[in-house]
Amino acid sequence: GAVVSQHPSRVICKSGTSVKIECRSLDFQATTMFWYRQFPKQSLMLMATSNEGSKATYEQGVEKDKFLINHASLTLSTLTVTSAHPEDSSFYICSARVPAGGRDTQYFGPGTRLTVL
Amino acid sequence: DAKTTQPPSMDCAEGRAANLPCNHSTISGNEYVYWYRQIHSQGPQYIIHGLKNNETNEMASLIITEDRKSSTLILPHATLRDTAVYYCIVRGGDMRFGAGTRLTVKP
């Protein structure tokens, strides 16, 4: 299957700082990428859809000014958590869509664990 | 996207087949059934997907009922490494996750 990477895998930061997470599709081009968040013992929650060359679409309740998404190329999307606070501590996971005419599939990155002190 | 219902947990003996059910009674004609699994602290792993025909790959088999209102994921010879949360997703657009089934494979 297609490979999606994330960097960093783990980050610890102080409250009030900003953190950038990178998501790359390694062996395919992805016009659409997705960002999810997962709290302990919960399922993945879709945060936003990232389209190459255009603004991201955010899910209801997700602050677009706090979670900045950039999808400047067909292989890279970034999520920046601005002015992070302890409640933003979570497991952030990206995915990339491989189009296949209705049978398209999403492949997920390994996730980034963010801890805000 | 149609809603799915899965049992919260299941156990399976190592080496035996694991059969994970999923109900999706409101599925519409153009929605595919996808299965992913998530091993602890990792990103979800794609397993298989199908529309109406049964599908098989190196990881699993997917059996979809004729009316498409339910499906079963079959891991033919479960190993301890198959212990994970398995998600059944019916998708016409974005991939949205429910609670899934926590499968525990026991020695």
Coordinates of N, CA and C in Angstrom, one line a residue:
Chain A
G1 N 0.8 -1.2 0.0 CA 0.0 0.0 0.0 C 0.9 1.3 0.0
A2 N 0.2 2.4 -0.2 CA 0.9 3.7 -0.2 C 1.5 4.0 1.2
V3 N 2.6 4.8 1.2 CA 3.2 5.1 2.5 C 3.1 6.6 2.8
V4 N 2.7 6.8 4.0 CA 2.5 8.2 4.5 C 3.4 8.3 5.7
S5 N 4.2 9.4 5.8 CA 5.1 9.6 6.9 C 4.6 10.9 7.7
Q6 N 5.0 10.9 8.9 CA 4.8 12.1 9.8 C 6.0 12.4 10.5
H7 N 6.2 13.7 10.7 CA 7.4 14.2 11.5 C 7.0 15.4 12.3
P8 N 7.3 15.4 13.6 CA 8.0 14.4 14.4 C 7.0 13.3 14.8
S9 N 7.6 12.3 15.4 CA 6.7 11.2 15.9 C 6.2 11.6 17.3
R10 N 7.0 12.4 18.0 CA 6.7 12.8 19.3 C 7.3 14.2 19.6
V11 N 6.5 15.0 20.3 CA 7.0 16.3 20.6 C 6.4 16.8 21.9
I12 N 7.3 17.4 22.7 CA 6.9 17.9 24.0 C 7.2 19.4 23.9
C13 N 6.3 20.3 24.3 CA 6.5 21.7 24.2 C 5.9 22.4 25.4
K14 N 6.3 23.6 25.6 CA 5.8 24.4 26.7 C 4.5 25.1 26.2
S15 N 3.6 25.4 27.2 CA 2.4 26.0 26.9 C 2.6 27.4 26.3
G16 N 1.9 27.7 25.3 CA 2.0 29.0 24.6 C 2.9 29.0 23.4
T17 N 3.6 27.9 23.2 CA 4.4 27.8 22.0 C 3.7 27.2 20.8
S18 N 4.2 27.3 19.6 CA 3.6 26.7 18.4 C 4.4 25.4 18.0
V19 N 3.6 24.5 17.5 CA 4.3 23.2 17.0 C 3.8 22.9 15.6
K20 N 4.7 22.5 14.8 CA 4.4 22.2 13.4 C 4.6 20.7 13.2
I21 N 3.6 20.1 12.6 CA 3.7 18.6 12.3 C 3.6 18.5 10.8
E22 N 4.5 17.7 10.2 CA 4.5 17.5 8.8 C 4.0 16.1 8.4
C23 N 3.2 16.1 7.3 CA 2.7 14.8 6.8 C 3.1 14.7 5.3
R24 N 3.7 13.6 4.9 CA 4.2 13.5 3.6 C 3.7 12.2 3.0
S25 N 3.3 12.2 1.7 CA 3.0 11.0 1.0 C 4.3 10.7 0.2
L26 N 4.8 9.5 0.5 CA 6.2 9.2 0.0 C 6.3 8.6 -1.4
D27 N 5.2 7.9 -1.8 CA 5.3 7.2 -3.1 C 4.1 7.5 -4.0
F28 N 3.4 8.6 -3.7 CA 2.3 9.0 -4.5 C 2.0 10.4 -4.3
Q29 N 1.2 11.0 -5.2 CA 0.8 12.4 -5.0 C -0.6 12.5 -4.5
A30 N -0.8 13.3 -3.5 CA -2.1 13.4 -2.8 C -2.7 14.8 -2.9
T31 N -3.7 14.9 -3.7 CA -4.4 16.2 -3.8 C -5.2 16.5 -2.5
T32 N -5.5 15.5 -1.8 CA -6.3 15.6 -0.6 C -5.7 14.9 0.6
M33 N -5.5 15.6 1.7 CA -5.0 15.0 2.9 C -5.9 15.3 4.0
F34 N -5.8 14.6 5.1 CA -6.8 14.8 6.2 C -6.0 14.8 7.5
W35 N -6.5 15.5 8.5 CA -5.9 15.6 9.8 C -6.9 15.1 10.8
Y36 N -6.5 14.2 11.7 CA -7.3 13.6 12.7 C -6.6 13.9 14.1
R37 N -7.4 13.8 15.1 CA -6.9 13.9 16.5 C -7.5 12.7 17.3
Q38 N -6.8 12.2 18.2 CA -7.3 11.1 19.0 C -6.8 11.2 20.4
F39 N -7.8 11.3 21.3 CA -7.5 11.4 22.7 C -7.5 10.0 23.3
P40 N -6.9 9.8 24.4 CA -6.8 8.5 25.0 C -8.1 7.8 25.1
K41 N -8.1 6.5 24.7 CA -9.3 5.6 24.8 C -10.5 6.1 24.0
Q42 N -10.2 7.0 23.0 CA -11.3 7.4 22.1 C -10.9 7.1 20.7
S43 N -11.9 7.2 19.8 CA -11.6 7.0 18.4 C -11.0 8.2 17.7
L44 N -10.7 8.1 16.5 CA -10.1 9.2 15.7 C -11.2 10.2 15.4
M45 N -10.9 11.4 15.5 CA -11.9 12.5 15.1 C -11.3 13.3 14.0
L46 N -12.0 13.4 12.9 CA -11.6 14.2 11.8 C -11.6 15.7 12.2
M47 N -10.4 16.3 11.9 CA -10.3 17.8 12.3 C -10.5 18.6 11.0
A48 N -9.9 18.2 9.9 CA -9.9 19.1 8.7 C -9.5 18.3 7.5
T49 N -10.0 18.8 6.4 CA -9.6 18.2 5.1 C -8.7 19.3 4.4
S50 N -7.6 18.8 3.9 CA -6.6 19.7 3.3 C -6.5 19.4 1.8
N51 N -6.7 20.4 1.0 CA -6.7 20.3 -0.4 C -5.5 21.1 -1.0
E52 N -4.7 20.5 -1.8 CA -3.5 21.1 -2.3 C -3.9 22.4 -3.1
G53 N -3.2 23.4 -2.7 CA -3.4 24.7 -3.4 C -4.6 25.5 -2.9
S54 N -5.4 25.0 -2.0 CA -6.6 25.8 -1.5 C -6.7 25.7 0.0
K55 N -7.6 26.5 0.5 CA -7.8 26.5 2.0 C -8.4 25.2 2.5
A56 N -8.0 24.8 3.7 CA -8.5 23.6 4.3 C -9.9 23.8 4.7
T57 N -10.6 22.7 4.8 CA -12.0 22.7 5.3 C -12.0 22.1 6.7
Y58 N -12.5 22.8 7.6 CA -12.4 22.4 9.0 C -13.8 21.8 9.5
E59 N -13.7 20.8 10.3 CA -14.9 20.3 10.9 C -15.5 21.2 12.0
Q60 N -16.7 21.1 12.2 CA -17.4 21.9 13.2 C -16.7 21.8 14.6
G61 N -16.4 22.9 15.2 CA -15.8 22.9 16.5 C -14.3 22.9 16.5
V62 N -13.7 22.9 15.3 CA -12.2 22.9 15.2 C -11.9 24.3 14.8
E63 N -11.0 25.0 15.7 CA -10.7 26.4 15.4 C -9.6 26.5 14.3
K64 N -10.0 27.1 13.2 CA -9.1 27.2 12.1 C -7.9 28.1 12.4
D65 N -8.0 29.1 13.3 CA -6.9 30.0 13.6 C -6.0 29.3 14.6
K66 N -6.4 28.3 15.3 CA -5.5 27.6 16.2 C -4.8 26.4 15.5
F67 N -5.5 25.8 14.6 CA -4.9 24.6 13.9 C -4.7 25.1 12.4
L68 N -3.5 25.6 12.1 CA -3.3 26.1 10.8 C -2.8 24.9 9.9
I69 N -3.5 24.8 8.8 CA -3.1 23.7 7.8 C -2.7 24.3 6.5
N70 N -1.5 23.8 6.0 CA -1.0 24.2 4.8 C -0.7 23.0 3.9
H71 N -1.2 23.1 2.6 CA -1.0 21.9 1.7 C -0.4 22.5 0.4
A72 N 0.9 22.9 0.5 CA 1.5 23.6 -0.6 C 1.9 22.8 -1.7
S73 N 2.1 21.5 -1.5 CA 2.5 20.6 -2.6 C 1.7 19.3 -2.6
L74 N 1.9 18.5 -3.6 CA 1.1 17.3 -3.7 C 1.6 16.2 -2.8
T75 N 2.7 16.4 -2.1 CA 3.2 15.4 -1.2 C 3.4 15.9 0.2
L76 N 3.0 17.1 0.5 CA 3.2 17.6 1.9 C 2.1 18.5 2.4
S77 N 1.6 18.1 3.6 CA 0.7 19.0 4.3 C 1.2 19.2 5.7
T78 N 1.0 20.4 6.2 CA 1.5 20.7 7.6 C 0.4 21.1 8.4
L79 N 0.4 20.7 9.7 CA -0.5 21.2 10.7 C 0.3 21.9 11.8
T80 N -0.1 23.2 12.0 CA 0.6 24.0 13.1 C -0.4 24.2 14.2
V81 N 0.0 23.8 15.4 CA -0.8 24.0 16.5 C -0.3 25.3 17.1
T82 N -1.0 26.4 17.1 CA -0.6 27.6 17.5 C -0.9 27.9 19.0
S83 N 0.0 28.5 19.7 CA -0.3 28.8 21.1 C -0.8 27.6 21.9
A84 N -0.1 26.5 21.8 CA -0.6 25.2 22.4 C -0.8 25.3 23.9
H85 N -1.8 24.6 24.3 CA -2.1 24.5 25.7 C -2.2 23.0 26.1
P86 N -2.2 22.7 27.4 CA -2.2 21.3 27.8 C -3.4 20.5 27.2
E87 N -4.5 21.2 27.0 CA -5.7 20.5 26.5 C -5.5 20.1 25.0
D88 N -4.5 20.7 24.4 CA -4.2 20.3 23.0 C -3.3 19.0 22.9
S89 N -2.9 18.6 24.1 CA -2.1 17.3 24.1 C -3.0 16.2 23.5
S90 N -2.4 15.5 22.5 CA -3.2 14.5 21.9 C -2.3 13.7 20.9
F91 N -2.9 12.8 20.2 CA -2.3 12.0 19.2 C -2.8 12.5 17.9
Y92 N -2.0 13.1 17.0 CA -2.4 13.7 15.8 C -2.0 12.8 14.6
I93 N -2.9 12.5 13.8 CA -2.7 11.6 12.7 C -3.1 12.2 11.4
C94 N -2.3 12.0 10.4 CA -2.7 12.5 9.1 C -3.0 11.3 8.1
S95 N -3.7 11.6 7.1 CA -3.9 10.6 6.1 C -3.9 11.2 4.7
A96 N -3.7 10.4 3.7 CA -3.7 10.9 2.3 C -4.5 10.0 1.5
R97 N -5.3 10.6 0.6 CA -6.2 9.9 -0.3 C -5.5 9.5 -1.6
V98 N -5.7 8.2 -1.9 CA -5.2 7.8 -3.2 C -6.4 7.6 -4.1
P99 N -6.6 8.5 -5.1 CA -7.9 8.4 -5.9 C -7.9 7.2 -6.8
A100 N -9.1 6.6 -6.9 CA -9.2 5.4 -7.7 C -10.6 5.3 -8.3
G101 N -11.2 6.4 -8.7 CA -12.5 6.4 -9.3 C -13.6 5.8 -8.4
G102 N -13.7 6.3 -7.2 CA -14.8 5.8 -6.4 C -14.3 4.7 -5.4
R103 N -13.2 4.0 -5.8 CA -12.6 3.0 -4.9 C -11.4 3.6 -4.1
D104 N -11.4 5.0 -4.1 CA -10.2 5.6 -3.5 C -10.0 5.2 -2.0
T105 N -8.8 5.2 -1.6 CA -8.5 4.7 -0.3 C -7.6 5.7 0.4
Q106 N -7.8 5.8 1.7 CA -6.9 6.7 2.5 C -5.9 5.8 3.3
Y107 N -4.7 6.3 3.2 CA -3.6 5.7 3.9 C -3.1 6.7 5.0
F108 N -2.8 6.1 6.2 CA -2.6 6.9 7.4 C -1.1 6.9 7.7
G109 N -0.7 8.1 8.3 CA 0.6 8.2 8.8 C 0.7 7.5 10.2
P110 N 1.9 7.4 10.8 CA 2.1 6.7 12.1 C 1.7 7.5 13.3
G111 N 1.3 8.8 13.0 CA 0.9 9.7 14.1 C 2.0 10.4 14.8
T112 N 1.6 11.6 15.4 CA 2.5 12.4 16.2 C 1.9 12.6 17.6
R113 N 2.6 12.3 18.6 CA 2.1 12.4 20.0 C 2.6 13.8 20.5
L114 N 1.7 14.7 20.7 CA 2.0 16.0 21.2 C 1.6 16.1 22.7
T115 N 2.6 16.5 23.5 CA 2.4 16.7 24.9 C 2.8 18.2 25.2
V116 N 1.8 18.9 25.7 CA 2.0 20.3 26.1 C 2.1 20.5 27.6
L117 N 3.2 21.0 28.0 CA 3.4 21.1 29.5 C 2.9 22.4 30.0
Chain B
D1 N -22.4 9.9 5.2 CA -22.0 8.5 5.2 C -22.9 7.7 6.2
A2 N -23.1 6.4 5.8 CA -23.9 5.6 6.6 C -23.3 5.2 8.0
K3 N -24.1 5.0 9.0 CA -23.6 4.7 10.3 C -23.4 3.2 10.4
T4 N -22.4 2.8 11.1 CA -22.0 1.4 11.3 C -22.1 1.0 12.8
T5 N -22.4 -0.2 13.0 CA -22.5 -0.8 14.4 C -21.6 -2.0 14.5
Q6 N -20.7 -2.0 15.4 CA -19.8 -3.1 15.7 C -19.8 -3.4 17.1
P7 N -19.6 -4.7 17.4 CA -19.5 -5.1 18.9 C -18.3 -4.4 19.5
P8 N -18.3 -4.0 20.7 CA -17.2 -3.2 21.3 C -15.9 -4.1 21.5
S9 N -16.1 -5.4 21.7 CA -14.9 -6.2 21.9 C -15.2 -7.7 21.5
M10 N -14.1 -8.4 21.2 CA -14.2 -9.8 20.8 C -12.9 -10.4 21.2
D11 N -12.9 -11.7 21.5 CA -11.7 -12.5 21.8 C -11.6 -13.5 20.7
C12 N -10.4 -13.9 20.4 CA -10.2 -15.0 19.4 C -8.9 -15.8 19.9
A13 N -9.0 -17.1 19.7 CA -7.8 -17.9 20.0 C -6.8 -17.8 18.9
E14 N -5.6 -17.8 19.3 CA -4.5 -17.7 18.3 C -4.6 -18.9 17.3
G15 N -4.4 -18.7 16.0 CA -4.5 -19.7 15.0 C -5.9 -20.0 14.5
R16 N -6.9 -19.5 15.2 CA -8.3 -19.6 14.7 C -8.7 -18.4 13.8
A17 N -9.8 -18.6 13.1 CA -10.3 -17.5 12.3 C -11.0 -16.5 13.2
A18 N -10.7 -15.2 13.0 CA -11.5 -14.1 13.6 C -12.5 -13.6 12.7
N19 N -13.7 -13.6 13.1 CA -14.8 -13.1 12.3 C -15.4 -11.8 12.9
L20 N -15.2 -10.7 12.3 CA -15.6 -9.4 12.9 C -16.8 -8.9 12.1
P21 N -18.0 -8.8 12.8 CA -19.2 -8.3 12.1 C -19.3 -6.8 12.1
C22 N -20.1 -6.3 11.2 CA -20.4 -4.9 11.1 C -21.8 -4.7 10.4
N23 N -22.6 -4.0 11.1 CA -23.9 -3.7 10.5 C -23.9 -2.3 9.9
H24 N -24.5 -2.2 8.7 CA -24.6 -0.9 8.1 C -25.9 -0.8 7.3
S25 N -27.0 -0.9 8.0 CA -28.3 -1.0 7.4 C -28.7 0.2 6.5
T26 N -28.1 1.3 6.7 CA -28.5 2.5 6.0 C -27.5 2.8 4.8
I27 N -26.7 1.9 4.4 CA -25.8 2.0 3.4 C -26.5 2.4 2.1
S28 N -25.9 3.3 1.3 CA -26.5 3.6 0.0 C -25.7 2.9 -1.1
G29 N -26.3 3.0 -2.3 CA -25.7 2.2 -3.4 C -24.3 2.5 -3.8
N30 N -23.8 3.7 -3.6 CA -22.5 4.0 -4.1 C -21.4 4.1 -3.0
E31 N -21.8 3.6 -1.8 CA -20.9 3.6 -0.6 C -20.2 2.3 -0.5
Y32 N -18.9 2.4 -0.3 CA -18.0 1.3 -0.1 C -17.9 1.0 1.4
V33 N -17.6 -0.3 1.7 CA -17.3 -0.7 3.0 C -15.8 -0.8 3.2
Y34 N -15.2 -0.1 4.1 CA -13.8 -0.1 4.4 C -13.5 -0.7 5.7
W35 N -12.4 -1.4 5.9 CA -11.9 -1.9 7.1 C -10.5 -1.4 7.4
Y36 N -10.3 -0.9 8.6 CA -9.0 -0.5 9.0 C -8.8 -1.1 10.4
R37 N -7.5 -1.1 10.8 CA -7.3 -1.5 12.2 C -6.2 -0.6 12.8
Q38 N -6.2 -0.5 14.1 CA -5.3 0.4 14.7 C -4.7 -0.4 15.9
I39 N -3.4 -0.6 15.8 CA -2.7 -1.2 16.9 C -2.2 -0.1 17.8
H40 N -2.2 -0.4 19.1 CA -2.0 0.7 20.1 C -0.9 1.7 19.7
S41 N -1.2 3.0 19.8 CA -0.3 4.1 19.6 C 0.3 4.1 18.2
Q42 N -0.4 3.6 17.2 CA 0.0 3.7 15.8 C -1.1 4.3 15.0
G43 N -0.8 4.7 13.8 CA -1.8 5.1 12.9 C -2.7 4.0 12.3
P44 N -3.9 4.2 11.9 CA -4.7 3.1 11.3 C -4.0 2.5 10.1
Q45 N -4.2 1.2 10.0 CA -3.7 0.4 8.9 C -4.9 0.0 8.0
Y46 N -4.8 0.3 6.7 CA -5.8 -0.2 5.8 C -5.8 -1.7 5.7
I47 N -7.0 -2.3 5.7 CA -7.0 -3.8 5.5 C -7.6 -4.1 4.2
I48 N -8.8 -3.7 3.9 CA -9.6 -4.2 2.7 C -10.8 -3.3 2.5
H49 N -11.3 -3.2 1.3 CA -12.6 -2.6 1.1 C -13.3 -3.2 -0.1
G50 N -14.6 -3.0 -0.1 CA -15.4 -3.6 -1.2 C -16.8 -2.9 -1.3
L51 N -17.4 -3.1 -2.4 CA -18.7 -2.5 -2.7 C -19.8 -3.5 -2.5
K52 N -19.8 -4.6 -3.3 CA -20.9 -5.6 -3.1 C -20.4 -7.0 -3.3
N53 N -19.3 -7.2 -3.9 CA -18.7 -8.5 -4.1 C -17.8 -8.8 -2.9
N54 N -17.6 -10.1 -2.6 CA -16.7 -10.5 -1.6 C -15.3 -10.2 -2.1
E55 N -14.4 -9.8 -1.2 CA -13.0 -9.4 -1.5 C -12.1 -10.2 -0.6
T56 N -10.9 -10.5 -1.2 CA -9.9 -11.2 -0.4 C -8.5 -10.6 -0.8
N57 N -7.7 -10.4 0.2 CA -6.3 -10.0 -0.1 C -5.4 -10.8 0.9
E58 N -4.1 -10.4 0.9 CA -3.2 -11.1 1.8 C -3.4 -11.0 3.3
M59 N -4.2 -10.0 3.6 CA -4.5 -9.8 5.1 C -5.8 -10.4 5.5
A60 N -6.8 -10.3 4.7 CA -8.1 -10.7 5.2 C -9.1 -10.9 4.0
S61 N -10.3 -11.4 4.4 CA -11.4 -11.5 3.5 C -12.5 -10.7 4.0
L62 N -13.3 -10.1 3.0 CA -14.4 -9.3 3.4 C -15.7 -9.9 2.7
I63 N -16.6 -10.2 3.6 CA -17.9 -10.8 3.1 C -19.0 -9.8 3.3
I64 N -19.6 -9.4 2.2 CA -20.7 -8.4 2.2 C -22.0 -9.2 1.9
T65 N -23.0 -9.0 2.7 CA -24.3 -9.7 2.4 C -24.9 -9.1 1.1
E66 N -25.8 -9.9 0.6 CA -26.4 -9.6 -0.7 C -27.1 -8.2 -0.6
D67 N -27.8 -8.0 0.5 CA -28.5 -6.7 0.6 C -27.6 -5.6 1.1
R68 N -26.3 -5.9 1.3 CA -25.3 -4.9 1.7 C -25.5 -4.3 3.0
K69 N -26.4 -4.8 3.8 CA -26.7 -4.2 5.1 C -25.7 -4.6 6.2
S70 N -24.9 -5.6 5.9 CA -23.9 -6.0 6.9 C -22.7 -6.6 6.2
S71 N -21.6 -6.7 6.9 CA -20.4 -7.3 6.4 C -19.7 -8.0 7.5
T72 N -18.7 -8.9 7.1 CA -17.9 -9.6 8.1 C -16.5 -9.5 7.6
L73 N -15.6 -9.1 8.4 CA -14.1 -9.2 8.1 C -13.6 -10.5 8.7
I74 N -12.9 -11.2 7.9 CA -12.4 -12.5 8.4 C -10.8 -12.5 8.3
L75 N -10.2 -12.7 9.5 CA -8.8 -12.9 9.6 C -8.6 -14.5 9.7
P76 N -8.1 -15.1 8.7 CA -8.2 -16.6 8.6 C -7.5 -17.3 9.7
H77 N -6.3 -16.8 10.0 CA -5.5 -17.5 11.1 C -4.9 -16.4 12.0
A78 N -5.7 -16.0 13.0 CA -5.3 -14.9 13.8 C -4.0 -15.2 14.6
T79 N -3.2 -14.1 14.7 CA -2.0 -14.2 15.5 C -2.1 -13.2 16.6
L80 N -1.1 -13.2 17.5 CA -1.1 -12.3 18.6 C -1.0 -10.9 18.1
R81 N -0.3 -10.7 17.0 CA 0.0 -9.4 16.4 C -1.3 -8.8 15.8
D82 N -2.3 -9.6 15.6 CA -3.6 -9.1 15.1 C -4.4 -8.4 16.2
T83 N -4.0 -8.4 17.4 CA -4.7 -7.7 18.5 C -4.7 -6.2 18.2
A84 N -5.9 -5.7 18.1 CA -6.0 -4.3 17.7 C -7.5 -3.8 17.7
V85 N -7.7 -2.6 17.5 CA -9.1 -2.1 17.3 C -9.4 -2.1 15.8
Y86 N -10.5 -2.7 15.4 CA -10.8 -2.9 14.0 C -12.0 -1.9 13.7
Y87 N -11.9 -1.1 12.7 CA -12.9 -0.2 12.4 C -13.5 -0.5 11.0
C88 N -14.9 -0.6 11.0 CA -15.6 -0.7 9.8 C -16.2 0.6 9.4
I89 N -15.9 1.1 8.2 CA -16.4 2.4 7.8 C -17.1 2.3 6.5
V90 N -18.3 2.9 6.4 CA -19.0 3.0 5.2 C -18.8 4.4 4.7
R91 N -18.3 4.5 3.5 CA -17.8 5.8 3.0 C -18.3 6.2 1.7
G92 N -18.9 7.4 1.6 CA -19.2 8.0 0.4 C -18.3 9.3 0.2
G93 N -17.7 9.7 1.3 CA -16.9 10.9 1.2 C -15.7 10.7 2.1
D94 N -15.6 11.5 3.3 CA -14.5 11.4 4.2 C -14.6 10.1 5.0
M95 N -13.4 9.7 5.5 CA -13.3 8.5 6.3 C -13.5 9.0 7.8
R96 N -14.6 8.5 8.3 CA -15.0 8.9 9.7 C -15.1 7.6 10.5
F97 N -14.4 7.7 11.7 CA -14.3 6.5 12.5 C -15.3 6.4 13.6
G98 N -15.9 5.2 13.8 CA -16.7 5.0 15.0 C -15.8 4.4 16.1
A99 N -16.5 3.7 17.0 CA -15.7 3.2 18.2 C -15.0 1.9 17.8
G100 N -15.4 1.2 16.8 CA -14.7 0.0 16.4 C -14.9 -1.2 17.3
T101 N -14.2 -2.3 17.0 CA -14.2 -3.5 17.8 C -12.8 -3.8 18.3
R102 N -12.6 -3.9 19.6 CA -11.3 -4.3 20.1 C -11.2 -5.8 20.1
L103 N -10.3 -6.3 19.2 CA -10.1 -7.7 19.1 C -8.8 -8.1 19.9
T104 N -9.0 -9.1 20.8 CA -7.9 -9.6 21.5 C -7.7 -11.0 21.1
V105 N -6.5 -11.3 20.6 CA -6.1 -12.6 20.2 C -5.3 -13.2 21.4
K106 N -5.8 -14.4 21.9 CA -5.2 -15.0 23.1 C -4.5 -16.3 22.7
P107 N -3.4 -16.5 23.4 CA -2.6 -17.7 23.1 C -3.4 -19.0 23.4

